[in-house]
Tab-separated table of C-alpha atoms in Angstrom:
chain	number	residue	atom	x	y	z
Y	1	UNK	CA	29.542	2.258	-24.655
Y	2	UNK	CA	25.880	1.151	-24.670
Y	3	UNK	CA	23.839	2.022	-22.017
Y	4	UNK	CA	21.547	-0.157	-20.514
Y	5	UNK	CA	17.988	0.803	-20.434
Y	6	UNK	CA	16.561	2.601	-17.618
Y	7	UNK	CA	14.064	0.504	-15.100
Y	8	UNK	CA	10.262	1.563	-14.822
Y	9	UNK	CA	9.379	4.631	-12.481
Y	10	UNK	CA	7.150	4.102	-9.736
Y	11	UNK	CA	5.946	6.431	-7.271
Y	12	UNK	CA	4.905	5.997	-3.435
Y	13	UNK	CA	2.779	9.415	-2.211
Y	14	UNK	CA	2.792	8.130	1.485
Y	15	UNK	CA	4.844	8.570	5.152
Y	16	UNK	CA	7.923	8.715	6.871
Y	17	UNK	CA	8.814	6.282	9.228
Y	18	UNK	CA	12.288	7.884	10.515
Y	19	UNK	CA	12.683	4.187	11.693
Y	20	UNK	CA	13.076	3.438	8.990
Y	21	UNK	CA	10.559	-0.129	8.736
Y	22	UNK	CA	7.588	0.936	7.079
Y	23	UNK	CA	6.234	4.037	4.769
Y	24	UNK	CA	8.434	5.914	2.406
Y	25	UNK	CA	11.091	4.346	3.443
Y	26	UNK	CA	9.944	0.642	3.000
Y	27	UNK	CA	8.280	1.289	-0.115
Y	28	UNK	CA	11.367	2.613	-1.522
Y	29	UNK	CA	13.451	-0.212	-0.277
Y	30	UNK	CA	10.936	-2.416	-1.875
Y	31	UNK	CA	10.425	-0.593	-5.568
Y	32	UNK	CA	14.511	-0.992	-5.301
Y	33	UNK	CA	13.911	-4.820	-4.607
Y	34	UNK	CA	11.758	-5.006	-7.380
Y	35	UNK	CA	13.313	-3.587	-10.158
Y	36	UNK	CA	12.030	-0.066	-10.763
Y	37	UNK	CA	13.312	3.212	-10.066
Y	38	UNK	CA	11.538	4.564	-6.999
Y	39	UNK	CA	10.324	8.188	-6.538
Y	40	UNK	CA	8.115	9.769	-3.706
Y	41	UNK	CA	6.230	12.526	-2.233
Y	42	UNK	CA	6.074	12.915	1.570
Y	43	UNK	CA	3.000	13.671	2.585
Y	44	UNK	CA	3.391	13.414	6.337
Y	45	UNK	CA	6.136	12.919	8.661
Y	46	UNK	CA	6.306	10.337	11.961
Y	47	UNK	CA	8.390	10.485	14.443
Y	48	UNK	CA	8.329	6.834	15.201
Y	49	UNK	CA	10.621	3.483	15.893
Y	50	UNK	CA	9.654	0.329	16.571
Y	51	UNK	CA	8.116	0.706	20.108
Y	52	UNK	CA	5.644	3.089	18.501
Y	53	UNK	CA	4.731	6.010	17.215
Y	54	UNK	CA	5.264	9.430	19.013
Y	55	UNK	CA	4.389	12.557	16.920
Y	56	UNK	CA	2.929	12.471	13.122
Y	57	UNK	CA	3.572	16.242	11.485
Y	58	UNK	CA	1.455	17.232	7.826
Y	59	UNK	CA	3.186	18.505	4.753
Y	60	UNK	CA	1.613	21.745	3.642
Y	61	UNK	CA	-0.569	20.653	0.979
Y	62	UNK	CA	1.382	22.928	-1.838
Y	63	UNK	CA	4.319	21.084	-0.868
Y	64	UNK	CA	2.947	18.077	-1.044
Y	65	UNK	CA	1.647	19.236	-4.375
Y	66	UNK	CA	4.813	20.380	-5.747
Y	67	UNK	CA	6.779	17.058	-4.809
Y	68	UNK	CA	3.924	15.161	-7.010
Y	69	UNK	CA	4.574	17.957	-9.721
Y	70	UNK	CA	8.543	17.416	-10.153
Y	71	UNK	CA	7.733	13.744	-10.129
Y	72	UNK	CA	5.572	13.459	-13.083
Y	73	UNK	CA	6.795	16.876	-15.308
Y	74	UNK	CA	10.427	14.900	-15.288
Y	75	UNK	CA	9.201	10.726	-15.000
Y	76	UNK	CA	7.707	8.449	-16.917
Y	77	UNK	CA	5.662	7.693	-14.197
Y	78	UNK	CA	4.237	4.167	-14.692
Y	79	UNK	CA	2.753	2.951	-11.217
Y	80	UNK	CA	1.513	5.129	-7.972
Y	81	UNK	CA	1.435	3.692	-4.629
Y	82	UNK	CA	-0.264	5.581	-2.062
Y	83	UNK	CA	-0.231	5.384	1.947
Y	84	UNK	CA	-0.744	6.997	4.638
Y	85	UNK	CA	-1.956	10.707	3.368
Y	86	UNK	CA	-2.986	11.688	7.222
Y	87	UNK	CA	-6.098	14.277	6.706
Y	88	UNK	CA	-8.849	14.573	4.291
Y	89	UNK	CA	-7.024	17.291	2.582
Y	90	UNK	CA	-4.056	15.624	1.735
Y	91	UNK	CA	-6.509	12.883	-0.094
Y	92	UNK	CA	-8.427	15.185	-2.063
Y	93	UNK	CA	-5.422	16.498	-3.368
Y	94	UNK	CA	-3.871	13.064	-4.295
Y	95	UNK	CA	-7.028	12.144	-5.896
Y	96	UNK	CA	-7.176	15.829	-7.699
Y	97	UNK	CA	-3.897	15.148	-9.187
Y	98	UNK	CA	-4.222	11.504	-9.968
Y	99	UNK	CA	-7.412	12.205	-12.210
Y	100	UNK	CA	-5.157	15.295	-13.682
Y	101	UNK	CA	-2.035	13.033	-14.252
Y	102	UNK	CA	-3.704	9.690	-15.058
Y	103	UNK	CA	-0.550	6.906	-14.591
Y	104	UNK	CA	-1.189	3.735	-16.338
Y	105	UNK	CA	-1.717	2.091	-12.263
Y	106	UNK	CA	-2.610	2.967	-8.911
Y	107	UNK	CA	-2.267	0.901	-6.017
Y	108	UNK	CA	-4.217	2.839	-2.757
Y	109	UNK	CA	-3.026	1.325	0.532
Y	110	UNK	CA	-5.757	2.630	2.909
Y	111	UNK	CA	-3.642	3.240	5.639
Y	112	UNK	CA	-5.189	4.041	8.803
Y	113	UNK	CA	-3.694	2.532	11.982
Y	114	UNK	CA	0.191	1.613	12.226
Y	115	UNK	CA	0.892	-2.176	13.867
Y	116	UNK	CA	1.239	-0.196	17.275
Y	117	UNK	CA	-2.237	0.907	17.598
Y	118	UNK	CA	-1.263	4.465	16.558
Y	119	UNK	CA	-4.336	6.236	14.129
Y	120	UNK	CA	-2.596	7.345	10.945
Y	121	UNK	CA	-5.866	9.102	9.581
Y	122	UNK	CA	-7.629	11.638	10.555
Y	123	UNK	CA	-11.370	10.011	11.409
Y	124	UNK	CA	-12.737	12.740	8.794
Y	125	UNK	CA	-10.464	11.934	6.002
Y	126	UNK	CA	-12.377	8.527	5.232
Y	127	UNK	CA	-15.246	10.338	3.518
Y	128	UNK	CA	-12.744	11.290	1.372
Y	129	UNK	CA	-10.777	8.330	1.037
Y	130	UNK	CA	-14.171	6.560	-0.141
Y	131	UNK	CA	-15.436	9.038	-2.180
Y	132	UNK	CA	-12.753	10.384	-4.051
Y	133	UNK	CA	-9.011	8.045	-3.840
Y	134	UNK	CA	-10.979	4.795	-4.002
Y	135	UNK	CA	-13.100	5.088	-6.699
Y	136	UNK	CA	-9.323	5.717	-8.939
Y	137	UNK	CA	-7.593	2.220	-7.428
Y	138	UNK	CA	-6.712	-0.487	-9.755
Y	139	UNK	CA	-5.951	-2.455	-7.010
Y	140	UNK	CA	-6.949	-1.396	-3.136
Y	141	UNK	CA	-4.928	-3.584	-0.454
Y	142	UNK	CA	-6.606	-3.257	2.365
Y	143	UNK	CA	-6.331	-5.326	6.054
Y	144	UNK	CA	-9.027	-7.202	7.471
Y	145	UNK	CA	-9.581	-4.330	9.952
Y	146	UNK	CA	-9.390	-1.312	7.343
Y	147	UNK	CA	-11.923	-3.187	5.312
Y	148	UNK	CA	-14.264	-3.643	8.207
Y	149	UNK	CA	-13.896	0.404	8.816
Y	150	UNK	CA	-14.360	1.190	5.478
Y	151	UNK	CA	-17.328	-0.829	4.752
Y	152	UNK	CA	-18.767	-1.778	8.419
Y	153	UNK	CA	-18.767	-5.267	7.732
Y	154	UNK	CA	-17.315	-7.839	10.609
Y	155	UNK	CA	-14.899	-10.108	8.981
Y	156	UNK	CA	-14.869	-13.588	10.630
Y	157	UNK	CA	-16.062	-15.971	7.465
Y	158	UNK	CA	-14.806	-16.187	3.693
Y	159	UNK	CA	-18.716	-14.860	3.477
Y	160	UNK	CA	-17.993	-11.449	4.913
Y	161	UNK	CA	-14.833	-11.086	3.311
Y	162	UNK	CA	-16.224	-11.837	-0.081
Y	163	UNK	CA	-19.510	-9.213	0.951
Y	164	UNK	CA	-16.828	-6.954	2.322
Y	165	UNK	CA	-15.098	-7.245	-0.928
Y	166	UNK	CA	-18.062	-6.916	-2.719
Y	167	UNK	CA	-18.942	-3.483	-0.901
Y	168	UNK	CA	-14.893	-1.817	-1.766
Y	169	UNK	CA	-15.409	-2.763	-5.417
Y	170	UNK	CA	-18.586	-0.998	-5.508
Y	171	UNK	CA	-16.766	2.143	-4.371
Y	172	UNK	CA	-15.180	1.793	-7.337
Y	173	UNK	CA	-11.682	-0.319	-6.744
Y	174	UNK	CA	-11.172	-1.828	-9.765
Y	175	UNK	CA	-9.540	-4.918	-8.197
Y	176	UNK	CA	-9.276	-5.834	-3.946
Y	177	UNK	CA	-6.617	-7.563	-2.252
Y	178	UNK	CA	-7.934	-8.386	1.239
Y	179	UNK	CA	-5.320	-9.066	3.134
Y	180	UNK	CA	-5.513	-11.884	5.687
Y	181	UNK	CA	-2.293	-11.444	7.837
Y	182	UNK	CA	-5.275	-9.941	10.921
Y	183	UNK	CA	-7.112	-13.697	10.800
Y	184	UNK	CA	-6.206	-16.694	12.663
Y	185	UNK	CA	-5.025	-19.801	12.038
Y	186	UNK	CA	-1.849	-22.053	10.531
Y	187	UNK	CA	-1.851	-20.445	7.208
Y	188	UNK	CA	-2.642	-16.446	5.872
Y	189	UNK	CA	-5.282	-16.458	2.924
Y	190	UNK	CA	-5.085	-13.455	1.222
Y	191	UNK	CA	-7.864	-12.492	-1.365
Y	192	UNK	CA	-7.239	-11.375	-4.439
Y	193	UNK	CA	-10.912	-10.462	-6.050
Y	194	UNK	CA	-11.197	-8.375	-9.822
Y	195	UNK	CA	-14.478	-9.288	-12.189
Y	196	UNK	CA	-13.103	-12.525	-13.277
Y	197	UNK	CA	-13.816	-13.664	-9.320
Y	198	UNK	CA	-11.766	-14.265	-6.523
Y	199	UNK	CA	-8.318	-16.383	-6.070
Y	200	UNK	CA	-6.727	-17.441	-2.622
Y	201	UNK	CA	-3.273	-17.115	-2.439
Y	202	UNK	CA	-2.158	-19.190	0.574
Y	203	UNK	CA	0.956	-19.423	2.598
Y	204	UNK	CA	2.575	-21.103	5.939
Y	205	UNK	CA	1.560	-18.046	8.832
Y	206	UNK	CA	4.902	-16.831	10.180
Y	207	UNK	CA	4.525	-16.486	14.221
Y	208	UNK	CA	6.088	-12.817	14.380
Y	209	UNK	CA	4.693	-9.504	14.203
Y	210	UNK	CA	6.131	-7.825	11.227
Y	211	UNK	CA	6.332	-3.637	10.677
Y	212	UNK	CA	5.619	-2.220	6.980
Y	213	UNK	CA	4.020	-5.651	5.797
Y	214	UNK	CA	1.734	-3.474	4.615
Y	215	UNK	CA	2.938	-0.687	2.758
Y	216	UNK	CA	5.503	-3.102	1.596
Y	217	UNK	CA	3.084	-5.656	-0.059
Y	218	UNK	CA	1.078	-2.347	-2.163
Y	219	UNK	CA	4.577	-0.855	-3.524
Y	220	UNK	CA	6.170	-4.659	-4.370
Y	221	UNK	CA	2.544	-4.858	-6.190
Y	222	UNK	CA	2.915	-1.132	-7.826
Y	223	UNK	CA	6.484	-2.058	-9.215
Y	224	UNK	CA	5.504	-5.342	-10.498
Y	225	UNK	CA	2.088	-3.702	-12.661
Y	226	UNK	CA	4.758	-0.588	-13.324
Y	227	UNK	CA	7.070	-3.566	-15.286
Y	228	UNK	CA	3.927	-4.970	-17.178
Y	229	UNK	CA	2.469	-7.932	-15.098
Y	230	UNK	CA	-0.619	-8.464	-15.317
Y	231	UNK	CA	-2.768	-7.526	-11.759
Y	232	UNK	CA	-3.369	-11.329	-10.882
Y	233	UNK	CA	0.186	-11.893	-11.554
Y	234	UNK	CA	1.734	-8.892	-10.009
Y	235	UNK	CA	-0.440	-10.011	-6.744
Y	236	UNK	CA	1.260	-13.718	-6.334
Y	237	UNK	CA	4.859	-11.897	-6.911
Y	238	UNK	CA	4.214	-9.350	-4.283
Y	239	UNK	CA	2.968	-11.994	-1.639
Y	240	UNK	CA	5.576	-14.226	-2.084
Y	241	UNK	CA	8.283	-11.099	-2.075
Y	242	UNK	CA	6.746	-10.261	1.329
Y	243	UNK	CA	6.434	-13.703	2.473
Y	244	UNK	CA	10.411	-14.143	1.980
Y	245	UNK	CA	11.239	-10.581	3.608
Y	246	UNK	CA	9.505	-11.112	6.250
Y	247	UNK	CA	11.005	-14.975	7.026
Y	248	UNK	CA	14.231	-13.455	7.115
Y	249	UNK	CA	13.167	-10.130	8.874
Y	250	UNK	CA	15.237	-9.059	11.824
Y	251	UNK	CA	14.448	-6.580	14.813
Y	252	UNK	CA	16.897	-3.867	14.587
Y	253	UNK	CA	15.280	-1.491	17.006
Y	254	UNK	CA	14.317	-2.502	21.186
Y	255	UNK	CA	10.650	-3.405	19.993
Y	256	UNK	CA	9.107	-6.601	19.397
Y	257	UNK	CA	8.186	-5.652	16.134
Y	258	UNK	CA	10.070	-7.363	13.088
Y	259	UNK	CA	11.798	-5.275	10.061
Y	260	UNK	CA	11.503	-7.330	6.285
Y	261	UNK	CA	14.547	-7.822	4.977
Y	262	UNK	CA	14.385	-6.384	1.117
């Protein structure tokens, strides 16, 4: 009997939400959605739901170092997502092994407050985060307020968003996807800019709040580079996968907050 082929590997290096609607668990869900086979290393585990979140515990750092190990000495790793990594120590080490390991893409979600206002890194880690994960993105999808924090530039005009832009790529992102769920108005503009320029990917704004938009959008993006579309390409896919999830999201939990539906 022939067996079929096996999928692309991708790997998330992020959270736990033991709610289940964002981090490690989301991303999984969506490299599953997508077509690849998902792996992941846990580098820090919340205790949250979808009223909030109430305690955020660090992996030991050789741990977190061995989970990346068994990944990559037995995958054909061919896309890394990372999230929320907590403390500056957890993102030297990512970016230590990501230089030593070198897959083909790396999407870096700069994850740094959750939907409920919770701070999901460590104030000192974003030295860290600019100095040594960004300058190794291929893509960095950042939110309108992560942007502003890591570049101090106020986002209210396509102007600062293509200076703010502008500042991340010069940190060394190879490509930015500035994303404009955080904005107001009828329709969400997200920015997609590389060295050919900028495109605007536009779609109807969906009047709910939604829980792991984020690290949702950066894996469906990982798993569609990890399969071999191009970045520009891979963006539109993992806008409109979002888009869709979320339009047919539910609230499984007491909290206002809306789950995507992979």
């Amino acid at each position: 009997m022939r067996r079929e082929a096996a999928p692309a590997v991708a790997l998330t290096i992020a959270g736990s939400d033991c709610g289940g609607g964002a981090g490690i668990q989301a991303d999984l869900k969506a490299f599953r959605a997508r077509g690849v086979h998902g792996t992941s290393a846990i580098a820090a585990i919340t205790a949250q739901n979808t009223r909030g979140v109430s305690a955020v515990h660090t992996v030991p750092l050789a741990h977190l170092r061995a989970q990346i190990d068994a990944v990559f000495d037995d995958f054909p790793v061919a896309a890394v997502k990372t999230g929320m990594l907590a403390r500056a120590a957890a993102v030297r080490l990512v970016a230590r092994e990501l230089r030593r390991r070198r897959p083909p893409w790396t999407v870096v979600d700069p994850v740094m407050i959750a939907t409920s206002g919770a701070r999901l890194l460590d104030p000192a880690a974003l030295d860290a985060l600019v100095g040594e994960l960004i300058p190794l993105a291929d893509v960095l999808t950042p939110n309108l307020p992560e942007a502003e924090a890591l570049t101090g530039i106020a986002i209210r005009t396509r102007r600062d968003a293509d200076a703010a832009a502008q500042a991340l790529r010069a940190m060394g992102a190879r490509a930015v996807l500035l994303k404009g769920g955080h904005a107001r108005g009828t329709e969400v503009v997200d920015r997609y800019y590389d060295a050919r320029g900028v495109l605007e990917i536009v779609h109807p704004r969906l009047r709910v709040e939604g829980h792991g938009t984020g690290c949702t959008l950066a894996s469906a993006l990982a798993a569609e580079l990890a399969k071999g579309a191009a970045p520009r390409g891979a963006a539109r896919r993992a806008i409109a996968y979002v888009h869709k999830a979320l339009a047919a999201g539910y609230r499984p939990g007491g909290g206002d907050v809306v789950v995507l539906r992979h």
